[in-house]
XYZ file of C-alpha atoms in Angstrom:
262
model
C 46.412 81.759 53.600
C 49.579 83.068 53.751
C 49.870 81.873 49.753
C 46.337 83.695 49.550
C 46.993 87.009 50.699
C 50.314 86.846 48.484
C 48.421 86.264 46.439
C 45.716 88.829 46.609
C 48.587 91.985 47.528
C 49.150 90.846 44.232
C 46.322 91.889 42.653
C 45.852 94.647 45.014
C 49.587 96.021 43.367
C 48.098 95.226 39.398
C 44.771 97.157 40.828
C 46.094 100.454 42.018
C 48.629 100.142 38.731
C 45.692 100.656 36.742
C 43.836 102.837 38.405
C 40.971 100.444 39.815
C 38.512 102.392 42.382
C 37.840 99.159 43.848
C 39.157 95.267 43.826
C 37.159 92.484 44.012
C 37.841 89.533 44.897
C 36.252 85.550 44.920
C 34.988 83.682 47.254
C 36.191 82.217 50.257
C 39.717 83.767 49.654
C 41.487 83.179 52.463
C 40.940 79.710 51.853
C 39.266 76.029 50.600
C 39.594 73.779 52.394
C 39.594 69.738 52.426
C 36.992 68.908 54.352
C 34.209 70.343 57.052
C 36.467 70.118 59.809
C 39.425 71.480 58.385
C 37.659 74.415 56.881
C 36.081 75.000 60.737
C 38.846 74.906 62.262
C 40.924 77.549 59.895
C 38.497 80.158 60.230
C 39.387 83.139 62.388
C 37.207 86.382 63.743
C 38.564 88.821 61.486
C 39.717 90.628 64.215
C 42.918 87.971 64.602
C 43.344 86.828 61.344
C 46.561 87.297 59.205
C 44.712 87.204 55.650
C 41.820 90.242 56.953
C 44.347 91.853 58.701
C 46.962 91.931 55.739
C 44.233 93.428 53.676
C 42.966 95.863 55.831
C 46.645 97.004 55.461
C 47.537 97.521 51.721
C 44.063 98.566 51.244
C 45.308 101.080 53.969
C 48.352 101.767 51.864
C 47.110 102.009 48.514
C 43.613 103.848 49.478
C 41.630 101.121 47.082
C 38.209 99.214 48.585
C 38.886 95.845 48.465
C 35.636 93.622 48.433
C 36.857 90.177 49.024
C 34.957 86.976 50.423
C 36.126 84.719 53.286
C 35.858 83.097 56.769
C 34.452 83.647 60.025
C 33.906 81.171 62.843
C 30.336 81.059 64.405
C 29.740 82.153 67.615
C 29.599 78.248 68.810
C 32.530 77.487 66.823
C 30.600 74.205 65.202
C 31.341 76.029 61.892
C 31.592 79.033 59.726
C 29.778 82.030 58.778
C 30.934 82.359 54.650
C 31.628 86.317 54.555
C 31.959 89.279 52.714
C 33.486 92.392 53.637
C 33.747 95.753 52.407
C 36.939 97.058 53.121
C 37.195 101.284 52.374
C 40.359 102.848 51.322
C 40.881 103.229 55.001
C 41.518 99.676 56.278
C 38.186 99.447 57.998
C 35.268 97.027 57.338
C 32.140 98.818 56.505
C 29.778 96.298 55.059
C 29.917 92.112 56.133
C 27.247 89.677 54.610
C 26.968 86.361 55.033
C 26.124 83.393 52.367
C 22.164 83.023 52.319
C 21.667 79.744 49.717
C 24.703 77.249 50.795
C 26.061 74.611 47.790
C 24.920 71.205 48.680
C 24.727 69.275 45.740
C 24.961 65.561 43.843
C 26.175 65.654 40.433
C 26.389 62.276 38.111
C 29.843 62.015 37.667
C 31.621 65.218 39.231
C 31.992 66.579 42.642
C 29.579 65.634 46.186
C 29.513 69.014 48.000
C 27.656 69.461 51.160
C 28.171 73.227 52.305
C 25.989 73.077 55.102
C 28.143 70.077 56.985
C 30.544 73.684 58.072
C 28.565 76.484 56.889
C 25.721 78.630 58.789
C 23.454 80.549 56.798
C 23.218 83.786 56.044
C 19.676 85.103 57.514
C 19.076 88.882 55.819
C 19.784 90.926 53.087
C 22.409 93.596 53.573
C 20.666 97.081 52.022
C 22.975 98.516 49.185
C 25.631 101.132 50.312
C 27.574 103.819 48.497
C 30.960 103.796 47.429
C 33.214 105.506 44.449
C 31.667 102.534 41.621
C 27.863 103.430 42.788
C 25.006 101.657 45.172
C 26.659 97.666 45.517
C 24.544 94.879 46.967
C 26.677 92.455 47.817
C 25.603 88.203 46.999
C 27.809 85.449 47.243
C 27.733 81.730 44.298
C 25.440 79.580 44.865
C 23.075 83.301 45.721
C 23.537 83.422 41.667
C 20.750 80.538 41.287
C 17.836 82.627 42.796
C 16.462 86.386 41.364
C 15.018 86.690 44.511
C 17.729 88.119 46.476
C 19.109 90.091 43.907
C 16.200 91.998 42.823
C 15.307 92.836 45.882
C 18.838 93.808 46.311
C 17.414 96.626 42.375
C 14.743 97.637 44.339
C 16.901 98.993 47.187
C 18.891 101.159 44.874
C 21.812 98.389 43.712
C 23.671 99.459 41.039
C 26.463 96.629 41.516
C 25.751 93.097 42.377
C 28.240 91.078 43.723
C 28.628 87.304 43.274
C 32.162 86.266 44.163
C 32.202 82.728 43.721
C 33.985 79.225 43.377
C 31.522 77.262 41.123
C 32.709 73.958 40.756
C 33.646 73.073 36.508
C 30.792 71.166 35.460
C 28.389 73.448 36.933
C 30.158 76.516 35.427
C 30.776 74.853 32.045
C 26.765 75.241 31.947
C 25.140 77.934 34.145
C 27.989 80.008 34.386
C 27.720 82.925 32.134
C 23.951 82.479 31.545
C 23.439 83.443 35.766
C 25.706 86.202 35.920
C 23.842 87.761 32.125
C 20.420 87.255 33.671
C 20.893 88.653 37.016
C 22.540 91.771 35.569
C 19.312 92.496 32.960
C 16.971 91.166 34.423
C 17.894 93.681 37.363
C 19.701 96.301 35.009
C 23.088 96.346 37.249
C 26.269 95.854 36.324
C 27.546 92.628 38.023
C 30.411 91.814 39.069
C 31.628 88.143 39.972
C 35.218 87.754 41.120
C 36.408 84.263 40.854
C 38.394 80.923 42.056
C 40.199 79.229 39.518
C 41.460 75.989 38.881
C 42.341 72.894 41.986
C 42.358 73.576 45.565
C 42.934 69.910 47.022
C 42.473 66.584 45.584
C 38.719 66.813 45.916
C 38.347 70.675 44.667
C 38.993 72.510 41.212
C 37.009 76.200 40.741
C 35.919 77.087 37.379
C 36.908 80.355 37.170
C 35.806 82.864 34.594
C 35.595 85.888 36.142
C 32.984 88.507 34.755
C 32.105 92.120 35.031
C 28.377 92.538 33.238
C 26.480 95.483 32.091
C 22.725 96.386 32.527
C 23.022 95.346 29.260
C 24.150 91.908 29.640
C 27.330 92.823 27.415
C 30.346 91.397 29.172
C 32.500 93.960 29.480
C 35.674 92.259 31.091
C 36.286 88.288 31.399
C 39.095 86.345 32.663
C 40.346 82.215 31.377
C 39.638 79.289 33.342
C 43.298 78.654 33.414
C 45.186 78.470 36.534
C 48.166 81.006 35.313
C 51.603 80.912 38.045
C 50.548 84.904 38.647
C 46.990 85.672 39.681
C 45.442 87.834 36.946
C 42.395 90.309 37.135
C 40.728 91.949 35.099
C 39.134 95.875 35.082
C 35.904 97.443 33.624
C 34.255 100.465 33.704
C 30.819 100.976 35.370
C 28.692 103.420 33.434
C 26.336 104.832 35.898
C 24.609 107.256 32.533
C 24.299 104.278 30.630
C 22.637 102.141 33.447
C 20.814 105.137 33.840
C 19.585 105.384 29.892
C 19.423 101.746 29.703
C 16.473 101.970 33.068
C 14.812 104.884 32.116
C 14.235 103.594 27.905
C 12.776 99.884 29.397
C 11.081 100.385 32.598
C 10.335 96.681 34.420
C 7.187 98.507 35.821
C 6.380 95.332 38.349
C 2.625 94.080 38.730
C 2.748 94.069 42.540
C -1.549 94.235 42.601
C -1.354 90.791 40.703
C 1.799 89.581 42.495
C 4.105 89.927 45.520
C 6.981 92.658 45.570
C 10.242 91.487 46.331
């Protein structure tokens, strides 16, 4: 976690130098452990986590909002929560979302991953909230494969939807950019997807390719899929005027008289 905090602070400094209004970091930025037992044993409450406390201090020092994926212990300590927090420019945790859809897969020729062995599923969507960039709706990684929560966030007023992730390489190659563009186009929202990249341990490698997608489906910014000595940052403009123009010119009028409203 010490190394990951150092990497995250480097990204804070780069974001500030580039004039960013917020920094979006990946899912599980605090750590990715090689086993369920280690995942559980390493989790700490935000009030005592050196990783979270360090980022709160950086946010406060640099007056920069930070969106970051972390682990939190459950109340009984038997599992963790896959959590996404919004730390405001004063260093306060203002929003907290727990991942709804857990990644339980067996990929032929690839990894067998069962997130539910160590993670407690979330039970609610968090309503979009106002930021310097626009109204942000928070989702995490495997949530990307389900259009319903992003459509619900759009209906509730989201301009920006986040998908911090740690995608596997096989699924990333096949589906990552396609799914991100689909969620952006169908919600007519910006999609910000900060992604883990490279080897975490002998069992786990992440695809990378962090992306920012416009409401039209354009790739505003993208990073690569190769781990570098120093963490990289992608910067893009959130143009709410363009977003409103797209929504006005192509109105998506739901036929809720025929199918249920999401």
